Coordinates of C-alpha atoms (C1' of nucleotides) in Angstrom, one line a residue:
Chain A
M1 CA -24.1 -22.2 3.8
A2 CA -23.8 -24.8 6.5
R3 CA -25.3 -28.0 5.1
K4 CA -27.2 -29.8 7.8
N5 CA -28.4 -33.4 7.6
S6 CA -29.2 -34.2 11.2
E7 CA -32.9 -33.9 10.6
T8 CA -32.9 -36.4 7.7
G9 CA -31.2 -39.1 9.7
S10 CA -29.3 -40.3 6.7
A11 CA -25.6 -39.3 6.8
R12 CA -24.1 -37.2 4.2
R13 CA -22.6 -38.8 1.1
G14 CA -19.1 -37.6 0.5
R15 CA -16.0 -37.0 2.5
P16 CA -17.0 -35.3 5.8
P17 CA -15.9 -31.7 6.4
A18 CA -12.8 -31.4 8.5
Y19 CA -13.6 -27.8 9.5
D20 CA -16.4 -26.1 11.2
A21 CA -17.6 -23.2 9.2
E22 CA -18.7 -21.3 12.3
T23 CA -15.3 -21.4 14.0
A24 CA -13.6 -20.6 10.7
L25 CA -15.8 -17.5 10.3
K26 CA -14.7 -16.4 13.8
R27 CA -11.1 -16.9 13.0
A28 CA -11.5 -15.0 9.7
T29 CA -13.2 -12.2 11.6
E30 CA -10.3 -12.0 14.0
T31 CA -7.9 -11.6 11.1
F32 CA -9.9 -9.0 9.2
W33 CA -10.3 -7.1 12.6
R34 CA -6.6 -6.5 12.8
A35 CA -5.5 -5.6 9.3
G36 CA -8.8 -4.5 7.7
Y37 CA -10.4 -6.0 4.6
S38 CA -7.8 -4.7 2.0
G39 CA -4.9 -5.4 4.4
T40 CA -5.9 -9.0 4.9
S41 CA -4.9 -11.6 2.2
L42 CA -6.7 -14.9 1.8
D43 CA -3.4 -16.6 2.7
K44 CA -3.6 -14.9 6.1
V45 CA -7.2 -16.1 6.5
A46 CA -6.1 -19.6 5.4
A47 CA -3.3 -19.5 7.9
A48 CA -5.6 -18.3 10.7
T49 CA -8.3 -20.9 10.0
G50 CA -6.0 -23.7 9.0
M51 CA -8.1 -24.2 5.9
S52 CA -6.7 -24.3 2.4
P53 CA -7.8 -21.6 -0.1
P54 CA -10.0 -24.1 -2.0
S55 CA -11.9 -25.1 1.1
L56 CA -12.4 -21.4 2.1
Y57 CA -13.8 -20.7 -1.4
A58 CA -16.0 -23.8 -1.3
V59 CA -17.6 -22.7 2.0
F60 CA -17.8 -18.9 1.7
G61 CA -17.6 -18.1 -2.0
N62 CA -14.8 -15.6 -2.1
K63 CA -13.0 -13.0 0.0
H64 CA -15.6 -10.4 -0.4
A65 CA -18.5 -12.7 0.5
L66 CA -16.5 -14.0 3.5
Y67 CA -16.0 -10.5 4.8
L68 CA -19.6 -9.6 4.3
E69 CA -20.6 -12.6 6.3
A70 CA -18.1 -11.6 9.0
L71 CA -19.6 -8.1 9.0
A72 CA -23.2 -9.4 9.2
R73 CA -22.2 -11.7 12.1
Y74 CA -20.6 -8.8 14.0
W75 CA -23.6 -6.6 13.6
E76 CA -25.8 -9.4 15.0
M77 CA -23.6 -9.9 18.0
S78 CA -23.0 -6.3 18.6
L79 CA -26.6 -5.2 18.3
A80 CA -27.8 -8.1 20.5
A81 CA -25.3 -6.9 23.2
T82 CA -26.6 -3.4 23.0
R83 CA -30.2 -4.5 23.1
E84 CA -29.7 -6.8 26.0
A85 CA -28.1 -4.0 27.9
L86 CA -30.9 -1.6 27.2
A87 CA -33.7 -4.1 27.5
G88 CA -33.7 -4.6 31.3
D89 CA -35.5 -2.3 33.8
H90 CA -32.4 -0.7 35.1
P91 CA -32.4 3.1 35.6
L92 CA -31.6 4.9 32.3
D93 CA -28.0 5.9 33.2
Q94 CA -27.2 2.4 34.4
A95 CA -28.7 0.9 31.2
L96 CA -26.5 3.1 29.0
M97 CA -23.4 2.2 31.0
L98 CA -24.2 -1.5 30.6
A99 CA -24.4 -0.9 26.8
Y100 CA -21.0 0.9 26.8
E101 CA -19.4 -1.6 29.0
A102 CA -20.6 -4.4 26.8
A103 CA -19.2 -2.5 23.8
L104 CA -15.9 -2.1 25.6
S105 CA -15.7 -5.8 26.4
I106 CA -15.9 -6.4 22.6
Y107 CA -13.5 -3.7 21.7
F108 CA -10.9 -5.0 24.2
S109 CA -11.5 -8.7 23.5
G110 CA -8.8 -10.7 21.8
K111 CA -5.1 -10.8 22.7
G112 CA -2.7 -7.9 22.4
H113 CA -3.5 -4.4 21.4
A114 CA -7.2 -3.4 21.5
R115 CA -9.0 -3.7 18.2
G116 CA -11.9 -1.4 18.8
C117 CA -15.1 -1.9 16.8
F118 CA -15.0 -4.2 13.8
V119 CA -17.2 -1.9 11.8
V120 CA -15.4 1.4 12.6
G121 CA -12.0 -0.4 12.4
T122 CA -12.5 -2.2 9.1
A123 CA -15.8 -1.5 7.3
V124 CA -15.8 2.3 7.3
T125 CA -12.7 2.4 5.2
E126 CA -14.2 0.2 2.5
V127 CA -17.6 1.9 2.6
A128 CA -16.4 4.6 0.1
E129 CA -16.0 2.2 -2.8
D130 CA -18.0 -0.9 -1.8
A131 CA -21.7 -0.6 -2.1
A132 CA -22.5 -3.9 -0.3
I133 CA -20.4 -2.9 2.7
R134 CA -21.8 0.6 2.7
K135 CA -25.3 -0.8 2.9
S136 CA -24.5 -3.0 5.8
V137 CA -22.9 -0.2 7.7
A138 CA -25.7 2.3 7.0
T139 CA -28.3 -0.2 8.1
G140 CA -26.4 -1.1 11.3
L141 CA -25.8 2.5 12.3
R142 CA -29.6 3.2 11.9
A143 CA -30.4 0.2 14.0
I144 CA -28.2 1.3 16.9
D145 CA -29.8 4.8 16.7
A146 CA -33.2 3.3 16.8
D147 CA -32.4 1.1 19.8
F148 CA -31.1 4.1 21.8
E149 CA -34.0 6.2 20.8
A150 CA -36.5 3.5 21.8
R151 CA -34.8 3.3 25.2
F152 CA -34.9 7.1 25.6
R153 CA -38.6 7.2 24.6
R154 CA -39.3 4.5 27.2
A155 CA -37.4 6.5 29.9
Q156 CA -39.4 9.6 29.0
D157 CA -42.6 7.7 29.4
K158 CA -41.5 6.5 32.8
G159 CA -40.5 10.0 33.8
E160 CA -36.8 9.3 33.9
L161 CA -36.2 12.1 31.4
K162 CA -37.4 15.6 31.2
P163 CA -40.6 16.0 29.1
D164 CA -38.9 18.5 26.8
A165 CA -35.9 16.2 26.0
D166 CA -35.8 14.9 22.5
P167 CA -35.2 11.1 22.4
A168 CA -33.9 11.2 18.8
T169 CA -31.3 13.8 19.7
L170 CA -30.2 12.0 22.8
A171 CA -30.0 8.8 20.7
I172 CA -27.6 10.5 18.3
L173 CA -25.5 11.6 21.2
A174 CA -25.5 8.2 22.7
S175 CA -24.4 6.7 19.3
A176 CA -21.8 9.4 19.0
T177 CA -20.4 8.4 22.4
M178 CA -20.2 4.8 21.2
H179 CA -18.5 5.9 18.0
T180 CA -15.9 8.0 19.8
I181 CA -15.2 5.1 22.1
A182 CA -14.8 2.8 19.2
I183 CA -12.2 5.1 17.5
R184 CA -10.3 5.8 20.7
A185 CA -10.1 2.2 21.7
R186 CA -8.4 1.3 18.4
A187 CA -6.1 4.3 18.6
G188 CA -4.7 3.1 21.9
A189 CA -6.8 4.6 24.7
S190 CA -7.1 2.6 27.9
R191 CA -10.3 0.8 28.9
A192 CA -10.4 2.8 32.1
D193 CA -10.2 6.1 30.3
L194 CA -13.0 5.0 27.9
S195 CA -15.1 3.9 30.8
A196 CA -14.7 7.3 32.4
I197 CA -15.6 9.0 29.1
A198 CA -18.7 6.9 28.9
R199 CA -19.7 7.7 32.5
K200 CA -19.3 11.5 31.9
A201 CA -21.2 11.4 28.6
V202 CA -24.0 9.5 30.2
K203 CA -24.3 12.1 33.0
V204 CA -24.7 14.9 30.4
I205 CA -27.1 12.9 28.2
C206 CA -29.3 12.0 31.1
G207 CA -29.4 15.6 32.1
Chain B
M1 CA 11.6 17.5 1.1
A2 CA 11.1 20.4 -1.2
R3 CA 14.5 21.7 -2.2
K4 CA 14.4 25.5 -2.5
N5 CA 17.0 27.5 -4.2
S6 CA 15.2 30.8 -4.8
E7 CA 17.1 32.4 -2.0
T8 CA 20.5 31.6 -3.3
G9 CA 19.9 33.1 -6.7
S10 CA 21.9 30.5 -8.5
A11 CA 19.8 28.1 -10.4
R12 CA 19.8 24.4 -9.6
R13 CA 22.3 22.2 -11.3
G14 CA 20.5 19.2 -12.8
R15 CA 17.3 18.4 -14.7
P16 CA 14.5 20.6 -13.4
P17 CA 11.6 18.7 -11.7
A18 CA 8.6 18.3 -13.9
Y19 CA 6.2 17.9 -11.0
D20 CA 5.3 19.9 -7.9
A21 CA 5.6 17.9 -4.7
E22 CA 2.8 19.9 -3.1
T23 CA 0.2 19.1 -5.7
A24 CA 1.4 15.6 -6.0
L25 CA 0.9 15.1 -2.3
K26 CA -2.7 16.5 -2.7
R27 CA -3.4 14.0 -5.5
A28 CA -2.0 11.2 -3.5
T29 CA -4.1 12.2 -0.5
E30 CA -7.3 12.2 -2.7
T31 CA -6.4 8.6 -3.8
F32 CA -5.7 7.3 -0.3
W33 CA -8.9 9.0 0.9
R34 CA -11.1 6.8 -1.3
A35 CA -9.6 3.4 -1.0
G36 CA -7.6 3.6 2.2
Y37 CA -3.9 3.0 2.7
S38 CA -3.9 -0.8 2.1
G39 CA -6.5 -0.5 -0.7
T40 CA -4.3 2.0 -2.6
S41 CA -1.4 0.8 -4.7
L42 CA 1.5 2.9 -5.7
D43 CA 0.4 2.4 -9.3
K44 CA -2.8 4.2 -8.5
V45 CA -0.9 7.0 -6.9
A46 CA 1.3 7.2 -9.9
A47 CA -1.7 7.4 -12.2
A48 CA -3.3 10.1 -10.0
T49 CA -0.2 12.2 -9.8
G50 CA 1.1 11.5 -13.3
M51 CA 4.4 10.7 -11.8
S52 CA 6.3 7.5 -12.4
P53 CA 7.1 5.2 -9.4
P54 CA 10.8 6.2 -9.3
S55 CA 9.9 9.9 -9.1
L56 CA 7.5 9.2 -6.3
Y57 CA 10.1 7.3 -4.4
A58 CA 12.7 10.0 -5.0
V59 CA 10.4 12.7 -3.5
F60 CA 8.6 10.9 -0.7
G61 CA 10.7 7.9 0.2
N62 CA 8.2 5.0 0.0
K63 CA 4.4 4.3 0.2
H64 CA 4.4 4.4 4.0
A65 CA 6.2 7.7 4.2
L66 CA 4.0 9.2 1.6
Y67 CA 0.9 8.2 3.5
L68 CA 2.3 9.6 6.8
E69 CA 3.0 12.9 5.1
A70 CA -0.5 13.0 3.7
L71 CA -1.8 12.2 7.1
A72 CA 0.2 14.9 8.8
R73 CA -0.9 17.5 6.2
Y74 CA -4.5 16.5 6.8
W75 CA -4.2 17.0 10.5
E76 CA -2.7 20.4 10.0
M77 CA -5.5 21.5 7.6
S78 CA -8.2 20.0 9.7
L79 CA -7.0 21.3 13.0
A80 CA -6.5 24.7 11.6
A81 CA -10.1 24.8 10.3
T82 CA -11.4 23.8 13.7
R83 CA -9.2 26.3 15.5
E84 CA -10.3 29.1 13.2
A85 CA -13.9 28.3 13.8
L86 CA -13.5 28.2 17.6
A87 CA -11.1 31.3 17.8
G88 CA -13.5 34.1 17.0
D89 CA -15.8 35.8 19.5
H90 CA -19.0 34.2 18.3
P91 CA -21.4 32.8 20.9
L92 CA -20.5 29.3 21.9
D93 CA -23.2 27.5 20.0
Q94 CA -22.4 29.4 16.8
A95 CA -18.7 28.7 17.2
L96 CA -19.3 25.0 17.5
M97 CA -21.6 25.0 14.5
L98 CA -18.9 26.8 12.5
A99 CA -16.5 24.1 13.5
Y100 CA -18.9 21.4 12.3
E101 CA -19.8 23.1 9.1
A102 CA -16.1 23.5 8.4
A103 CA -15.6 19.8 8.9
L104 CA -18.5 18.9 6.8
S105 CA -17.1 21.0 4.0
I106 CA -14.0 18.9 4.1
Y107 CA -15.9 15.6 4.4
F108 CA -18.1 16.5 1.4
S109 CA -15.3 18.0 -0.7
G110 CA -14.2 16.3 -3.9
K111 CA -16.3 14.8 -6.6
G112 CA -18.7 11.9 -6.3
H113 CA -19.6 10.2 -3.0
A114 CA -18.7 11.9 0.3
R115 CA -15.4 10.7 1.6
G116 CA -15.9 11.7 5.2
C117 CA -12.8 12.3 7.4
F118 CA -9.4 11.2 6.1
V119 CA -8.4 10.0 9.5
V120 CA -11.5 8.1 10.4
G121 CA -11.8 6.8 6.8
T122 CA -8.3 5.6 6.3
A123 CA -6.0 5.9 9.3
V124 CA -8.2 4.2 11.9
T125 CA -8.0 0.9 10.1
E126 CA -4.2 0.9 9.9
V127 CA -3.8 2.1 13.5
A128 CA -4.1 -1.5 14.9
E129 CA -0.9 -2.7 13.2
D130 CA 1.0 0.5 12.4
A131 CA 2.7 2.3 15.3
A132 CA 3.6 5.5 13.3
I133 CA 0.0 6.0 12.1
R134 CA -1.3 5.2 15.6
K135 CA 0.9 7.9 17.1
S136 CA -0.3 10.4 14.6
V137 CA -3.9 9.5 15.2
A138 CA -3.7 9.6 19.0
T139 CA -1.9 12.9 19.0
G140 CA -4.4 14.5 16.6
L141 CA -7.4 13.2 18.6
R142 CA -5.9 14.7 21.8
A143 CA -5.4 18.0 19.9
I144 CA -9.0 18.3 18.9
D145 CA -10.1 17.4 22.4
A146 CA -7.9 20.1 23.8
D147 CA -9.1 22.7 21.3
F148 CA -12.7 22.1 22.3
E149 CA -11.9 22.1 26.0
A150 CA -10.1 25.4 25.8
R151 CA -13.1 26.9 24.0
F152 CA -15.5 25.6 26.6
R153 CA -13.3 26.9 29.4
R154 CA -13.3 30.3 27.8
A155 CA -17.1 30.1 27.4
Q156 CA -17.4 29.3 31.1
D157 CA -15.2 32.2 32.1
K158 CA -17.4 34.5 30.0
G159 CA -20.5 33.1 31.7
E160 CA -21.8 31.4 28.5
L161 CA -21.8 28.0 30.3
K162 CA -23.2 27.0 33.6
P163 CA -20.5 27.1 36.4
D164 CA -21.0 23.5 37.2
A165 CA -20.4 22.3 33.6
D166 CA -17.2 20.3 33.1
P167 CA -15.3 21.7 30.0
A168 CA -13.4 18.4 29.6
T169 CA -16.6 16.4 29.5
L170 CA -18.3 18.7 27.1
A171 CA -15.1 18.5 24.9
I172 CA -15.4 14.8 24.7
L173 CA -19.0 15.1 23.6
A174 CA -18.1 17.8 21.0
S175 CA -15.4 15.5 19.7
A176 CA -17.8 12.6 19.7
T177 CA -20.2 14.6 17.7
M178 CA -17.4 15.2 15.2
H179 CA -16.6 11.6 15.1
T180 CA -20.1 10.4 14.5
I181 CA -20.5 12.9 11.7
A182 CA -17.2 11.7 10.1
I183 CA -18.4 8.1 10.2
R184 CA -21.9 8.8 8.9
A185 CA -20.7 11.1 6.1
R186 CA -18.6 8.3 4.7
A187 CA -21.4 5.8 5.2
G188 CA -23.7 7.9 2.9
A189 CA -25.6 10.3 5.1
S190 CA -26.6 13.6 3.5
R191 CA -24.9 16.8 4.4
A192 CA -28.3 18.3 5.4
D193 CA -28.9 15.4 7.8
L194 CA -25.4 15.8 9.3
S195 CA -25.9 19.5 9.8
A196 CA -29.1 18.8 11.6
I197 CA -27.4 16.3 13.8
A198 CA -24.7 18.9 14.7
R199 CA -27.3 21.5 15.5
K200 CA -29.2 19.2 17.8
A201 CA -26.0 18.0 19.6
V202 CA -24.8 21.6 20.0
K203 CA -28.1 22.4 21.8
V204 CA -27.7 19.6 24.3
I205 CA -24.0 20.3 24.8
C206 CA -24.5 24.0 25.4
G207 CA -27.2 23.1 27.9
Chain C
dT1 C1' 32.2 21.8 -25.8
dG2 C1' 32.4 18.3 -22.3
dA3 C1' 31.9 17.1 -17.4
dT4 C1' 28.7 17.1 -13.6
dT5 C1' 24.3 17.0 -11.4
dT6 C1' 19.6 15.9 -11.0
dT7 C1' 15.2 14.1 -12.6
dT8 C1' 13.0 11.5 -15.7
dA9 C1' 10.7 7.0 -17.8
dT10 C1' 11.1 2.1 -19.1
dA11 C1' 11.6 -2.2 -17.6
dA12 C1' 12.0 -5.5 -14.5
dC13 C1' 12.7 -7.9 -9.9
dG14 C1' 10.9 -11.2 -6.3
dA15 C1' 7.0 -11.5 -3.5
dC16 C1' 2.5 -11.7 -3.0
dC17 C1' -2.4 -11.2 -4.6
dC18 C1' -7.2 -13.8 -5.5
dA19 C1' -8.8 -17.7 -7.5
dT20 C1' -8.9 -22.4 -9.5
dA21 C1' -7.6 -27.0 -11.9
dC22 C1' -6.6 -31.2 -10.4
dA23 C1' -6.4 -35.5 -8.2
dA24 C1' -6.2 -37.9 -3.8
dA25 C1' -9.0 -38.9 0.3
dT26 C1' -13.1 -40.3 2.6
dA27 C1' -17.6 -40.9 3.2
dT28 C1' -22.4 -43.3 1.5
dA29 C1' -25.2 -46.0 -2.0
dT30 C1' -25.8 -50.0 -4.7
Chain D
dA1 C1' -16.4 -54.4 -4.7
dT2 C1' -17.8 -50.6 -7.5
dA3 C1' -20.0 -46.3 -8.4
dT4 C1' -21.2 -41.8 -6.7
dA5 C1' -20.7 -37.7 -4.0
dT6 C1' -18.1 -34.4 -1.4
dT7 C1' -14.1 -32.3 0.9
dT8 C1' -9.4 -32.2 1.0
dG9 C1' -4.4 -30.4 0.0
dT10 C1' -1.0 -29.3 -3.6
dA11 C1' 0.3 -26.8 -7.1
dT12 C1' -0.2 -23.2 -10.0
dG13 C1' -2.3 -19.8 -13.0
dG14 C1' -2.4 -14.7 -14.4
dG15 C1' -2.1 -10.5 -12.3
dT16 C1' -0.7 -6.9 -9.2
dC17 C1' 2.1 -5.5 -5.2
dG18 C1' 6.1 -2.4 -3.5
dT19 C1' 10.4 -1.3 -4.9
dT20 C1' 14.7 -0.6 -7.6
dA21 C1' 18.4 -1.0 -11.4
dT22 C1' 19.4 1.3 -15.5
dA23 C1' 20.1 4.7 -18.7
dA24 C1' 18.3 8.6 -21.3
dA25 C1' 17.0 13.6 -20.7
dA26 C1' 17.8 18.2 -19.3
dA27 C1' 19.7 21.5 -16.7
dT28 C1' 24.3 24.1 -14.9
dC29 C1' 29.4 24.4 -14.4
dA30 C1' 34.1 24.6 -16.2

DNA sequence: TGATTTTTATAACGACCCATACAAATATAT
DNA sequence: ATATATTTGTATGGGTCGTTATAAAAATCA
């Protein structure tokens, strides 16, 4: 999508792009994040990015492809944040809290009212009638489950968890906690309340 | 909204309504449930109900009011199902499973692909920019939390739960399990998988 | 019957939707 | 300079959006 020529040395032929696709995608994501996919018109995206509709189409294809790319980017960013939180050698409960706090930082980013999770807030609605979005959501959900489960398995190996605990079950509960926080953040809950919810959930999950 | 005259005995004056507002609301709900609020046009609702746009406006006001009424009705129905499941004198784990199975019956109702929860699947998206929908969602979420918490408190009084367990915390986890099921159902998970998830979560929650 | 009341469907309004045709603008290549 | 390549903004299709004006239809009341 981004045409690079820095490696060839020879400069590109035509008129140079006035916009950066990367920052345009970020702005588009912000717009979708608020009003959802169906609730966001291409004119809104054009206004948010400063680009004209033809430029948007030249770079991203169409509205659907643009949203799919925003969704893929969000999953990358979101999964990376979770993995980084779980990767270190903190105690289990601290690692989980790092993951939730990282998520909350995303959910409460941006100006104004909290937007919650991009996936829960915009993709889940479309999933019922859009196979491509459904596939992205299903894959992403499984990935988070797997990351949590791997962390619980590691904790069990290190003796941080009772031997009879089931890492897969705890992973579902950890994901469920993430999902409830995502919903509540968009519905208006305060960050402090959601932090407290996460702390209490972690206590139960860690036994 | 529904004008009743059966009690007066005297028949109504003008042309009799050709449509039942109650069934029209159900059909409208089905339509919103699939494509969401922004993704559903009034023409779609008109087609689903068989009513013409002016008739819809005469009965429900406008698209927004129609959706709000559908949302309110869904909360009523959904909360009643949860309360009925939790009200009986079943053991705690069985009561919780009854609640989850009742929810799954709703999420997997209708033809074709599972629609999940109406609130999670359609309202959560709009919540960011629609104060009326946000209020309904926030109130409903609190109501479910409260119902779960009351049941846990009752269980603790009956000695079904350890004395040091916190009913409010367990209620959040029970709600979280409901939310994750709602999301996963719409994203394509099978009912059997979601039943299994609920069973495992209940085991952890009940200690 | 004719007046009144209420619901109905047709048709249309302006605004907005996604997408594109077009030509001007701006770069390199010859 | 001229040709070629690429991106740009304007302007605009053709369609759909939410909503409403209008009048015919179908009932009761006088």
